[in-house]
Amino acid sequence: MVKATQRRAPADPTDLPVNALRGVGPRIAERLERLGITRVYDLLFHLPTRYQDRTRVVPIGTLRPGDEAVVEGRVQLTEVKFARRRMLLSRITDNTGSMTLRLFHFNAAQREMLERGARVRCYGQVRSGAATLEMVHPEFRRLEGEEPAPVDEHLTPIYPTTEGLHQLSLRQLTDQALGRMAAGGPPDLLPRAIREEFELPPLDEALRYLHHPPPEAALDVLSERRHPAQQRLAFEELLAHRLSLRRLRARVTDSSAPPLLGNGHLREQFERDLPFALTGAQRRVSNEIAVDLDQPHPMQRLVQGDVGSGKTVVAALAVLKAIEAGFQAAVMAPTEILAEQHFRSFRNWLEPLGLEVVWLSGKQKVGTRRGAMEHLASGAAAVAVGTHALFQEAVDFDELGLVVIDEQHRFGVHQRLALREKGKVGERYPHQLIMTATPIPRTLAMTAYADLDVSVIDELPPGRTPVETVVVADSRRDEVVERVHAACRSGAQAYWVCTLVEESDALQCQAAEESAEELSEALPDLRVGLVHGRMKPKDKESVMADFKAGVIDLLVATTVIEVGVDVPNASLMIIENAERFGLAQLHQLRGRVGRGRKKSSCVLMYHGPLSQTARQRLAAMRETADGFEIARRDLELRGPGEVLGTRQTGMLNLRIADLQRDQPLLPAVARAADRLLEQDAKAVDAIIQRWLGQGERYGEV
Ligand code: ADP
Ligand code: MG
């Protein structure tokens, strides 16, 4: 291993502000900054999105529509035409064929340049015209004499840019940066041993190649980002993220937490009172959690389990273990409805054991809230259940030992950290149990959740029958209403989920109100309930309680019921405008049925015409109920940023790598990360700094 400490790093001539380059004044610097470019080396890491090939002249006879190419020919005929608009048409020919140049805006000089007999070179995209192939507004210039004119030596990079910054300026600046790199550029942060093992080219070679690919470079490989030069950079970027998360994890593991050594008496009684036996997967995951909770360091465990796999019971067992050890637990959910449901479940489970569970919500009455807080502070209450608002304000616990965060897929690493800090008492952190129904492929989890341990509940409770899913056009709404009628008359319960195109919450709720009215008119013998986000918490609560108790037959709802809601007797779900939902959301919604022994169905009602991806989404829902398979298809249709819900949170904000495309790299990235962490702390710092910068480092939130 090379000892970084013994080598004095040479000065890096690209480690200067961009205004060190010719042609960069305050205006250009400001525009570059919009692209995230402030240092000279930032230009080197600002990679082209695509390339143009101006390295050879293409015979006209070999062109195909869609090609972008340089052609050279002699003008046969140039004329101004008045069709719908005035335009200049110029026919050029080489010895293999002829084509037309079409210009809608032109001046006298251009017209003259294209005079009959002139030799011209053009670059543009080819399309099929009326009679011949043509280029609309190509770049062109006249060639003098008969000598062959030189062509470019490398492919032309096209960069992502911003208003007021031309490709040409970006190219010139990048060329200057490449010149400086030749004199000793940004250091190659990957140790040679790692580069060799994973067959990655050196940094300067990769950067030079990507800014100036040689004429023979394979454009298709480059556009799919599979070239070794691109893979090398993606590797380093993914490595940076993983290193940052592993560092964070190490910091967590080093900090202390109370070991929650219970004697099992509460858990045993709880299990005895359950009306069912735990599944093998529930038992295995509970044991994994129990081992973590025994440690004097905070647990950071993510439990993944498909909708309906029974995560709540697993959480309850962890909570009871904390209580057995004399500590309190907090249980958090992302929505009021889900938090309320957890409150009921935990109260039903824990009160018979002589334990007090309190409810905390941002919206509850001051008096009620104060009472709950007092019980938590004195230690009279063992468990607090609430929305995340629970931790937004100062809630004093007597001895908080465990925080359970349900349905965490909506939260990124920053939120996880913030919650962790809030739970800190003195030097001790509570243990964290995070639960999600978003099953993400293993390799993805390895990167996105590299700071967590992951357990998977990969088994559904016995006796579940798969939900039958049908897709129907909303022109058949009457039939669907009749189906709801028949189902509810025979003792089933149903959900009717509404949504609108508009993002507005108010309009969503209004749509649900209207549907509820229509449905109660159409089905006078059914008891129709309504729940949406704008109702008072108390009203929402009582509607949900009525539905659970079977007092309501048909529950009309907005997506407030999307996560977590558990009413096993509900066996029919209608989703209106299903084409507007993403796959993950449809899967979550559908997960509200099929939770009991009854055969369940889900009707995806759409408003046509369907887009291509909407059609694929609905087909996927019909074809599979497996959360992992759905996640895989979702990944294909949407890309990982959205699957992980990271667009909003800024987590894993990747510049070059793409979690889906570069999945094959992830196992190697993980191995390289472990090795670097062990052997080269300096390189770890430098890699994190290069790719994540100061502000984005996870460990320092
Ligand atoms: P999710 O993983 O989606 O949060 P829940 O915890 O809400 O699932 O459980 C779904 C339903 O399955 C609940 O009604 C719960 O009581 C029931 N359940 C959980 N575990 C079992 C089991 N081992 N056997 C039978 N039913 C179970
Ligand atoms: Mg749940």
XYZ file of C-alpha atoms and ligand atoms in Angstrom:
729
model
C 0.000 0.000 0.000
C 1.210 3.489 -0.824
C 1.460 5.644 2.263
C -0.299 8.867 1.325
C 1.239 10.574 4.303
C 4.785 10.086 3.094
C 4.145 11.507 -0.344
C 3.946 15.265 -0.582
C 1.057 15.936 -2.911
C 2.149 18.078 -5.886
C 0.302 21.366 -6.236
C -2.839 20.856 -8.298
C -3.076 23.489 -11.056
C -6.797 22.785 -11.413
C -7.447 23.588 -7.770
C -8.059 27.283 -8.425
C -11.175 29.408 -8.792
C -12.588 29.373 -12.336
C -11.685 32.998 -12.856
C -8.089 31.837 -13.120
C -9.031 30.813 -16.666
C -8.894 33.100 -19.661
C -12.266 34.557 -20.529
C -13.913 34.114 -17.133
C -15.138 37.397 -15.673
C -17.771 37.846 -12.984
C -20.655 37.252 -15.423
C -19.354 33.956 -16.770
C -18.290 32.901 -13.274
C -21.823 33.465 -12.053
C -23.245 31.355 -14.882
C -20.750 28.601 -14.246
C -21.723 28.612 -10.611
C -25.286 27.875 -11.647
C -23.888 24.617 -13.042
C -22.085 23.948 -9.787
C -18.745 24.924 -11.283
C -16.613 27.148 -9.066
C -13.149 25.586 -9.297
C -11.217 24.715 -12.414
C -11.434 21.008 -11.651
C -15.224 21.261 -11.494
C -15.107 21.794 -15.248
C -13.324 18.478 -15.599
C -16.076 16.701 -13.697
C -18.786 18.465 -15.695
C -19.218 15.738 -18.279
C -20.829 15.885 -21.707
C -24.326 14.478 -22.001
C -23.640 13.469 -25.598
C -21.281 13.885 -28.519
C -21.311 14.940 -32.126
C -19.129 13.289 -34.685
C -17.378 15.903 -36.792
C -14.319 13.786 -37.296
C -15.217 12.521 -40.744
C -17.160 13.496 -43.816
C -20.028 11.132 -44.524
C -21.021 10.269 -48.109
C -24.498 11.646 -48.762
C -25.625 8.341 -50.256
C -25.097 6.564 -46.922
C -27.112 8.976 -44.741
C -30.207 7.833 -42.929
C -32.906 9.946 -41.301
C -31.930 10.734 -37.706
C -28.167 10.727 -38.374
C -26.162 13.733 -37.304
C -23.292 14.098 -39.690
C -20.805 16.211 -41.552
C -21.376 16.163 -45.292
C -19.590 17.882 -48.103
C -20.933 18.595 -51.561
C -21.343 20.962 -54.425
C -24.387 23.203 -54.758
C -26.497 22.184 -57.738
C -29.319 24.627 -57.272
C -30.346 27.272 -54.723
C -33.722 28.980 -54.811
C -36.018 30.990 -52.610
C -39.478 29.459 -52.377
C -42.734 30.730 -51.004
C -44.725 27.829 -49.675
C -46.516 28.707 -46.453
C -43.363 30.599 -45.497
C -40.500 32.070 -47.357
C -37.539 29.725 -47.366
C -34.238 29.002 -48.991
C -33.740 25.579 -50.515
C -30.358 24.447 -51.654
C -29.581 21.126 -53.281
C -26.097 19.765 -52.749
C -24.562 16.666 -54.188
C -21.453 14.549 -53.860
C -20.634 11.559 -56.053
C -22.853 9.282 -53.914
C -26.130 11.189 -53.770
C -27.820 14.502 -53.129
C -29.716 16.215 -50.367
C -31.489 19.483 -49.569
C -30.603 22.222 -47.102
C -33.673 24.091 -45.869
C -33.381 27.524 -44.233
C -36.290 29.578 -42.972
C -34.150 32.482 -41.817
C -31.353 33.580 -44.078
C -29.570 36.652 -45.268
C -28.047 37.704 -48.543
C -24.573 36.569 -47.520
C -25.787 33.072 -46.738
C -27.640 32.919 -49.997
C -24.525 33.887 -51.799
C -22.436 31.365 -49.910
C -24.746 28.706 -51.312
C -24.541 29.858 -54.912
C -24.549 27.247 -57.625
C -21.216 25.471 -57.991
C -19.963 26.336 -54.491
C -18.304 23.639 -52.403
C -19.862 23.551 -48.936
C -19.506 21.589 -45.764
C -22.509 21.226 -43.437
C -23.273 19.650 -40.137
C -26.788 18.859 -39.018
C -29.424 16.282 -38.367
C -30.773 14.410 -41.351
C -34.497 13.972 -41.875
C -36.530 12.762 -44.760
C -37.942 15.530 -46.906
C -40.471 15.459 -49.717
C -38.124 14.213 -52.411
C -34.687 13.832 -50.870
C -33.149 13.699 -47.436
C -32.679 17.148 -45.962
C -31.126 19.168 -43.158
C -33.063 22.043 -41.627
C -30.866 24.940 -40.572
C -27.598 23.027 -40.620
C -24.345 24.683 -39.700
C -22.552 25.282 -42.973
C -19.574 27.003 -44.473
C -18.071 27.360 -47.869
C -14.870 25.558 -48.723
C -12.450 27.313 -51.018
C -10.343 25.501 -53.601
C -10.353 21.766 -54.122
C -8.066 20.627 -51.293
C -9.680 18.392 -48.664
C -10.487 20.545 -45.605
C -9.378 19.286 -42.179
C -11.885 17.624 -39.853
C -11.999 17.577 -36.043
C -9.540 15.320 -34.281
C -11.951 14.159 -31.634
C -15.690 13.865 -31.076
C -17.395 17.106 -30.109
C -18.712 17.109 -26.531
C -22.121 18.618 -25.803
C -22.356 19.776 -22.197
C -25.303 20.447 -19.964
C -25.415 24.212 -19.858
C -27.398 27.159 -18.623
C -28.791 30.320 -20.125
C -26.158 32.680 -21.432
C -23.409 30.099 -21.542
C -22.644 28.734 -24.999
C -21.389 25.272 -25.788
C -18.435 26.930 -27.433
C -17.464 28.802 -24.255
C -17.851 25.673 -22.174
C -15.692 23.790 -24.639
C -12.983 26.425 -24.581
C -12.965 26.557 -20.801
C -12.849 22.799 -20.527
C -9.970 22.719 -22.989
C -8.074 25.143 -20.767
C -8.815 22.958 -17.756
C -7.572 19.909 -19.639
C -4.394 21.826 -20.453
C -3.830 22.479 -16.766
C -4.580 18.882 -15.958
C -1.710 17.885 -18.219
C 0.564 19.786 -15.820
C -0.638 17.697 -12.885
C -4.397 17.673 -12.378
C -6.778 16.581 -9.681
C -5.163 13.714 -7.794
C -6.284 10.195 -8.567
C -7.902 9.295 -5.282
C -8.342 5.612 -6.018
C -5.336 3.644 -4.792
C -3.623 1.752 -7.566
C -4.433 -1.616 -6.048
C -8.143 -0.866 -6.201
C -7.900 0.504 -9.717
C -6.139 -2.594 -10.873
C -8.406 -5.039 -9.123
C -11.542 -3.465 -10.546
C -9.926 -2.637 -13.904
C -10.553 1.078 -13.742
C -8.514 3.505 -15.857
C -6.565 6.307 -14.140
C -8.514 9.504 -13.479
C -6.743 11.805 -15.941
C -7.043 9.258 -18.718
C -10.763 8.837 -18.039
C -11.438 12.575 -17.934
C -9.465 13.274 -21.084
C -11.270 10.501 -22.922
C -14.708 11.741 -21.910
C -14.058 15.352 -22.902
C -12.231 14.426 -26.098
C -13.167 10.937 -27.261
C -11.123 9.766 -30.247
C -12.865 9.418 -33.618
C -13.163 5.655 -33.285
C -14.941 5.850 -29.888
C -18.175 3.870 -29.792
C -20.923 6.450 -29.499
C -23.516 3.905 -28.437
C -21.347 2.678 -25.568
C -20.752 6.266 -24.493
C -24.408 7.184 -24.695
C -25.293 4.197 -22.534
C -22.579 5.307 -20.090
C -20.920 1.919 -20.222
C -17.479 3.000 -21.280
C -14.733 2.169 -18.747
C -13.928 5.882 -18.451
C -17.502 6.585 -17.384
C -17.644 3.541 -15.161
C -14.486 4.643 -13.441
C -16.122 7.972 -12.462
C -19.425 6.365 -11.521
C -17.503 3.932 -9.365
C -15.738 6.723 -7.548
C -18.955 8.646 -6.998
C -20.825 5.626 -5.661
C -17.832 4.867 -3.525
C -17.988 8.383 -2.057
C -21.610 7.895 -1.031
C -20.966 4.535 0.447
C -17.923 5.740 2.344
C -19.856 8.647 3.748
C -22.667 6.383 4.923
C -20.240 3.837 6.380
C -18.456 6.594 8.278
C -21.785 7.676 9.625
C -22.526 4.137 10.614
C -19.194 3.837 12.376
C -19.929 6.995 14.300
C -23.290 5.604 15.347
C -21.789 2.293 16.350
C -19.223 4.089 18.454
C -21.797 6.106 20.337
C -23.557 4.634 23.298
C -27.063 3.489 24.035
C -28.658 1.730 26.964
C -28.602 -2.050 26.521
C -32.249 -3.135 26.661
C -31.906 -6.428 28.466
C -35.406 -7.576 29.229
C -36.299 -10.864 30.871
C -38.998 -11.649 28.314
C -41.998 -11.725 30.640
C -43.995 -9.076 28.757
C -43.157 -10.504 25.358
C -44.191 -13.980 26.393
C -47.541 -12.816 27.647
C -48.085 -10.669 24.565
C -47.395 -13.591 22.259
C -49.700 -15.831 24.276
C -52.525 -13.320 23.871
C -52.064 -12.879 20.116
C -54.802 -14.605 18.101
C -52.182 -16.014 15.723
C -48.708 -17.492 15.749
C -45.783 -15.442 14.467
C -44.499 -16.361 11.041
C -40.976 -17.739 10.765
C -39.838 -14.470 9.190
C -41.360 -12.381 11.984
C -39.611 -14.541 14.551
C -36.261 -14.365 12.781
C -36.390 -10.592 12.390
C -37.495 -10.160 16.012
C -34.477 -12.137 17.109
C -32.164 -9.987 14.990
C -33.633 -6.912 16.630
C -33.339 -8.433 20.111
C -29.627 -9.061 19.613
C -29.124 -5.422 18.595
C -31.075 -4.115 21.559
C -28.828 -6.002 23.981
C -25.843 -3.951 22.833
C -24.540 -0.804 24.520
C -24.582 0.906 21.099
C -27.640 2.241 19.302
C -29.347 -0.153 16.944
C -29.901 1.264 13.438
C -32.012 -1.382 11.814
C -34.256 -1.175 8.810
C -36.979 -3.779 8.562
C -38.300 -4.286 5.076
C -41.483 -6.218 4.696
C -44.042 -6.109 1.955
C -47.441 -4.627 2.718
C -49.313 -6.953 5.020
C -46.264 -8.932 6.135
C -46.944 -8.040 9.772
C -44.358 -5.438 10.698
C -46.398 -3.913 13.509
C -46.227 -7.022 15.662
C -42.468 -7.098 15.202
C -42.298 -3.486 16.328
C -44.450 -4.303 19.351
C -42.041 -7.042 20.419
C -39.155 -4.578 20.270
C -41.136 -2.031 22.262
C -41.910 -4.623 24.925
C -38.270 -5.555 25.196
C -37.448 -1.910 25.905
C -40.148 -1.727 28.531
C -38.997 -4.936 30.208
C -35.622 -3.263 30.622
C -37.254 -0.281 32.295
C -37.229 2.082 29.324
C -39.834 3.889 27.269
C -40.475 3.724 23.535
C -41.729 6.168 20.928
C -43.600 4.991 17.847
C -43.868 7.356 14.893
C -45.877 7.201 11.705
C -45.968 9.523 8.713
C -49.728 10.174 8.695
C -52.301 10.940 11.388
C -54.463 8.042 10.292
C -51.671 5.538 10.551
C -50.448 6.947 13.853
C -53.960 6.748 15.216
C -54.241 3.138 14.110
C -50.941 2.297 15.782
C -52.131 4.021 18.922
C -55.187 1.757 19.010
C -53.196 -1.397 18.302
C -50.579 -0.644 20.921
C -53.179 0.313 23.487
C -55.096 -2.894 22.833
C -51.957 -4.951 23.133
C -50.275 -3.173 26.036
C -53.075 -2.101 28.352
C -53.859 -5.700 29.322
C -50.221 -5.912 30.371
C -50.724 -2.971 32.711
C -48.877 -0.468 30.521
C -49.936 3.045 29.590
C -49.792 4.204 25.973
C -50.212 7.894 25.185
C -51.126 9.639 21.980
C -49.281 12.704 20.748
C -50.287 14.652 17.703
C -49.497 18.100 16.450
C -53.173 18.886 16.272
C -54.473 17.676 19.634
C -55.889 19.941 22.338
C -53.364 21.654 24.560
C -54.765 20.076 27.711
C -54.726 16.518 26.394
C -51.258 17.010 25.097
C -49.996 18.393 28.375
C -51.398 15.395 30.229
C -49.680 12.992 27.864
C -46.388 14.852 28.158
C -46.528 14.756 31.937
C -47.029 11.026 31.908
C -44.060 10.591 29.630
C -41.829 12.866 31.689
C -42.704 11.115 34.937
C -42.324 7.677 33.409
C -45.947 6.766 34.140
C -46.530 6.134 30.418
C -44.441 3.462 28.747
C -45.094 4.295 25.117
C -45.838 7.386 23.078
C -47.437 6.992 19.662
C -47.785 9.846 17.212
C -46.913 11.435 13.938
C -43.435 12.714 13.332
C -44.597 15.947 14.867
C -44.033 13.949 18.041
C -40.375 14.717 17.845
C -40.637 18.104 16.283
C -41.326 19.664 19.631
C -39.551 19.014 22.832
C -41.063 15.928 24.379
C -39.379 14.893 27.602
C -39.188 11.227 28.300
C -38.192 9.802 31.626
C -35.970 7.163 29.967
C -36.380 6.802 26.214
C -34.770 3.603 24.992
C -36.261 2.910 21.561
C -37.660 4.877 18.670
C -39.747 3.056 16.068
C -40.244 4.840 12.770
C -42.888 3.233 10.600
C -43.068 3.544 6.827
C -39.797 5.368 6.611
C -39.527 5.257 2.802
C -40.596 8.868 2.764
C -37.571 9.930 4.758
C -34.010 10.260 3.663
C -30.820 9.949 5.592
C -30.988 13.561 6.763
C -34.332 13.004 8.428
C -33.064 9.825 10.059
C -30.176 11.754 11.512
C -32.285 14.638 12.710
C -34.572 12.218 14.565
C -31.579 10.522 16.080
C -30.212 13.799 17.421
C -33.583 14.703 18.891
C -33.663 11.472 20.854
C -30.264 12.039 22.391
C -30.070 12.283 26.151
C -26.673 13.199 27.524
C -24.256 11.047 25.567
C -26.764 8.290 24.985
C -28.863 7.734 21.915
C -32.014 5.648 21.790
C -32.085 2.570 19.572
C -33.775 3.088 16.198
C -36.024 0.658 14.401
C -37.122 1.771 10.968
C -39.821 -0.048 9.051
C -40.656 0.206 5.405
C -42.890 -1.563 2.947
C -40.859 -0.306 0.020
C -38.946 -3.382 -0.979
C -35.884 -2.197 -2.792
C -33.516 -4.554 -4.568
C -30.646 -5.710 -2.387
C -27.886 -3.988 -4.290
C -29.754 -0.708 -4.105
C -30.311 -1.114 -0.393
C -26.606 -1.735 0.004
C -25.876 1.745 -1.255
C -28.853 3.789 -0.196
C -29.007 2.315 3.294
C -25.326 1.667 3.837
C -25.602 3.235 7.287
C -28.238 0.719 8.408
C -28.521 -2.969 9.099
C -31.302 -4.485 7.066
C -33.737 -7.271 7.977
C -36.307 -8.582 5.574
C -39.677 -10.102 6.473
C -39.944 -12.243 3.386
C -43.048 -14.211 4.234
C -46.703 -13.288 4.450
C -48.913 -14.630 7.248
C -50.570 -17.886 6.203
C -54.003 -18.058 4.642
C -53.738 -14.951 2.529
C -55.158 -15.261 -0.959
C -53.709 -13.027 -3.640
C -55.733 -9.955 -4.512
C -57.411 -10.306 -7.874
C -56.740 -7.152 -9.854
C -58.739 -5.921 -12.818
C -58.272 -2.868 -14.988
C -61.388 -1.182 -16.393
C -62.149 2.053 -18.214
C -64.224 4.569 -16.278
C -66.876 4.334 -18.968
C -67.866 1.174 -17.071
C -68.272 3.024 -13.806
C -71.884 1.852 -13.394
C -70.822 -1.785 -13.471
C -68.158 -1.047 -10.888
C -70.686 0.650 -8.618
C -72.925 -2.380 -8.962
C -70.014 -4.630 -8.027
C -69.399 -2.593 -4.869
C -73.090 -2.892 -4.068
C -73.135 -6.653 -4.433
C -69.942 -7.102 -2.399
C -71.101 -4.928 0.492
C -74.545 -6.550 0.516
C -72.854 -9.867 1.062
C -71.004 -8.553 4.121
C -67.767 -7.298 2.656
C -66.347 -3.826 3.136
C -64.835 -1.680 0.416
C -62.585 1.320 -0.191
C -63.199 3.820 -2.945
C -60.061 5.881 -3.556
C -60.278 9.174 -5.411
C -57.700 11.464 -6.815
C -57.437 14.347 -9.214
C -54.851 15.628 -11.622
C -54.455 18.820 -9.647
C -51.975 18.640 -6.839
C -54.210 20.816 -4.717
C -55.194 19.120 -1.528
C -58.395 21.139 -1.318
C -59.540 19.950 -4.735
C -58.672 16.335 -3.915
C -60.834 16.502 -0.836
C -63.620 18.137 -2.758
C -63.505 15.353 -5.344
C -63.754 12.778 -2.579
C -66.691 14.636 -1.048
C -68.487 14.641 -4.398
C -67.819 10.960 -4.999
C -69.080 10.131 -1.524
C -72.290 12.029 -2.181
C -72.819 10.386 -5.560
C -72.158 6.946 -4.178
C -74.494 7.332 -1.228
C -77.212 8.444 -3.631
C -76.549 5.543 -5.979
C -76.340 3.059 -3.099
C -78.918 4.180 -0.556
C -78.882 0.857 1.295
C -75.146 1.062 2.056
C -73.501 2.985 4.858
C -71.004 5.246 3.076
C -68.214 7.002 4.970
C -65.745 9.641 3.901
C -62.217 10.380 5.021
C -59.783 12.943 3.665
C -56.841 15.037 4.748
C -58.755 18.200 5.505
C -61.070 16.705 8.083
C -60.487 17.325 11.769
C -58.332 14.599 13.343
C -61.215 13.654 15.651
C -63.564 13.164 12.695
C -61.013 11.165 10.739
C -60.460 9.010 13.780
C -64.109 8.265 14.316
C -64.681 7.429 10.632
C -61.720 5.052 10.643
C -62.929 3.488 13.887
C -66.405 3.007 12.390
C -64.946 1.416 9.311
C -62.814 -0.901 11.377
C -65.830 -1.806 13.507
C -67.874 -2.591 10.395
C -70.324 0.264 10.936
C -69.367 1.689 7.545
C -69.636 -0.503 4.429
C -67.979 1.703 1.866
C -65.200 4.121 2.728
C -64.576 6.875 0.210
C -61.079 8.233 0.716
C -58.245 10.253 -0.716
C -54.768 8.781 -0.565
C -54.654 9.470 3.177
C -55.266 5.760 3.558
C -52.265 4.910 1.423
C -49.905 3.633 4.065
C -50.343 1.256 6.911
C -54.116 1.217 7.336
C -55.215 -2.223 8.470
C -58.856 -3.287 8.284
C -58.758 -7.024 7.577
C -62.460 -7.296 6.725
C -62.118 -4.863 3.818
C -61.837 -6.977 0.689
C -62.631 -4.717 -2.230
C -60.811 -1.631 -3.380
C -61.736 0.672 -6.225
C -59.075 3.116 -7.336
C -60.351 5.912 -9.500
C -58.011 7.503 -12.045
C -55.556 4.729 -11.365
C -53.504 5.902 -14.347
C -52.344 8.872 -12.296
C -50.700 6.861 -9.561
C -47.168 5.562 -9.536
C -46.572 1.833 -9.170
C -45.317 2.013 -5.606
C -48.346 4.003 -4.583
C -50.754 1.615 -6.302
C -49.081 -1.304 -4.570
C -49.355 0.429 -1.197
C -53.011 1.250 -1.776
C -53.843 -2.242 -2.922
C -52.096 -3.529 0.189
C -55.076 -2.241 2.208
C -57.056 -5.253 0.982
C -56.150 -8.911 1.047
C -55.235 -8.629 4.736
C -57.766 -11.128 5.999
C -58.882 -14.552 4.888
C -61.505 -13.234 2.479
C -60.777 -13.365 -1.227
C -60.048 -9.760 -2.157
C -60.186 -7.727 -5.343
C -58.867 -4.461 -6.575
C -60.435 -2.552 -9.450
C -58.133 -0.098 -11.187
C -60.424 2.286 -12.976
C -58.763 4.531 -15.528
C -59.675 7.484 -17.613
C -58.416 6.918 -21.154
C -56.529 7.338 -23.329
C -53.621 5.735 -21.492
C -50.036 6.785 -21.990
C -47.498 4.080 -22.713
C -46.075 4.031 -19.173
C -49.514 4.194 -17.547
C -50.457 1.134 -19.569
C -47.299 -0.643 -18.398
C -47.936 0.298 -14.776
C -51.477 -1.010 -14.813
C -50.333 -4.190 -16.543
C -47.671 -4.701 -13.884
C -50.298 -4.357 -11.166
C -52.468 -6.948 -12.842
C -49.609 -9.355 -13.356
C -47.917 -9.389 -9.985
C -48.537 -8.767 -6.313
C -44.946 -9.278 -5.270
C -43.529 -6.082 -3.817
C -40.003 -6.833 -4.974
C -41.114 -7.466 -8.531
C -43.179 -4.269 -8.453
C -40.180 -2.338 -7.164
C -38.046 -3.766 -9.940
C -40.506 -2.705 -12.610
C -40.940 0.651 -10.944
C -37.214 1.125 -11.124
C -37.351 0.426 -14.838
C -40.194 2.818 -15.441
C -39.095 5.625 -13.167
C -35.473 5.347 -12.095
C -34.159 4.937 -8.570
C -34.369 8.566 -7.426
C -38.100 8.349 -7.406
C -38.344 4.803 -6.156
C -36.393 5.692 -3.066
C -38.287 8.911 -2.669
C -35.039 10.786 -2.777
C -35.875 13.497 -5.265
C -37.389 15.453 -2.440
C -34.870 14.700 0.239
C -31.696 15.233 -1.733
C -30.327 11.927 -0.545
C -28.002 10.200 -2.968
C -27.891 13.129 -5.258
C -25.839 11.503 -7.979
C -24.027 13.498 -10.633
C -22.602 10.814 -12.844
C -23.621 7.428 -11.542
C -27.099 6.026 -11.908
C -28.175 3.512 -9.304
C -30.077 1.393 -11.743
C -27.733 1.453 -14.681
C -24.675 1.037 -12.497
C -26.107 -1.645 -10.246
C -23.499 -4.157 -11.439
C -20.808 -1.919 -9.910
C -22.336 -1.871 -6.440
C -20.894 -5.076 -4.984
C -17.401 -4.014 -6.090
C -17.986 -0.536 -4.683
C -18.932 -2.075 -1.358
C -15.786 -4.193 -1.252
C -13.554 -1.296 -2.265
C -15.177 0.870 0.427
C -14.474 -1.667 3.151
C -10.887 -1.885 2.070
C -10.331 1.853 1.943
C -11.924 2.369 5.337
C -9.494 -0.102 6.771
C -6.389 1.044 4.981
C -6.482 4.623 3.857
C -8.376 7.176 5.943
C -6.876 10.095 3.983
C -8.186 8.775 0.686
C -11.598 8.280 2.292
C -11.733 11.932 3.347
C -10.607 13.150 -0.043
C -13.101 11.016 -1.993
C -16.008 12.097 0.184
C -14.930 15.700 -0.108
C -14.646 15.535 -3.898
C -18.071 14.058 -4.547
C -20.220 15.169 -1.663
C -18.569 18.426 -0.644
C -18.756 19.890 2.778
C -22.472 20.431 3.168
C -23.646 17.043 2.005
C -21.673 14.862 4.330
C -24.095 12.701 6.147
C -22.109 12.388 9.325
C -22.223 16.073 10.017
C -25.897 16.864 9.943
P -47.644 -4.325 7.599
O -46.397 -5.120 7.460
O -48.219 -3.935 6.279
O -47.469 -3.159 8.528
P -49.467 -5.200 9.610
O -48.510 -5.193 10.731
O -50.447 -4.076 9.534
O -48.707 -5.308 8.241
O -50.207 -6.607 9.618
C -51.178 -6.911 8.651
C -52.251 -7.783 9.236
O -51.739 -9.076 9.459
C -52.749 -7.301 10.583
O -54.149 -7.452 10.604
C -52.076 -8.230 11.564
O -52.822 -8.390 12.743
C -51.995 -9.513 10.790
N -50.887 -10.384 11.158
C -49.643 -10.014 11.515
N -48.879 -11.084 11.761
C -49.655 -12.184 11.545
C -49.434 -13.588 11.638
N -48.264 -14.088 12.001
N -50.467 -14.412 11.351
C -51.645 -13.900 10.973
N -51.927 -12.600 10.879
C -50.941 -11.729 11.153
Mg -47.636 -1.194 8.662
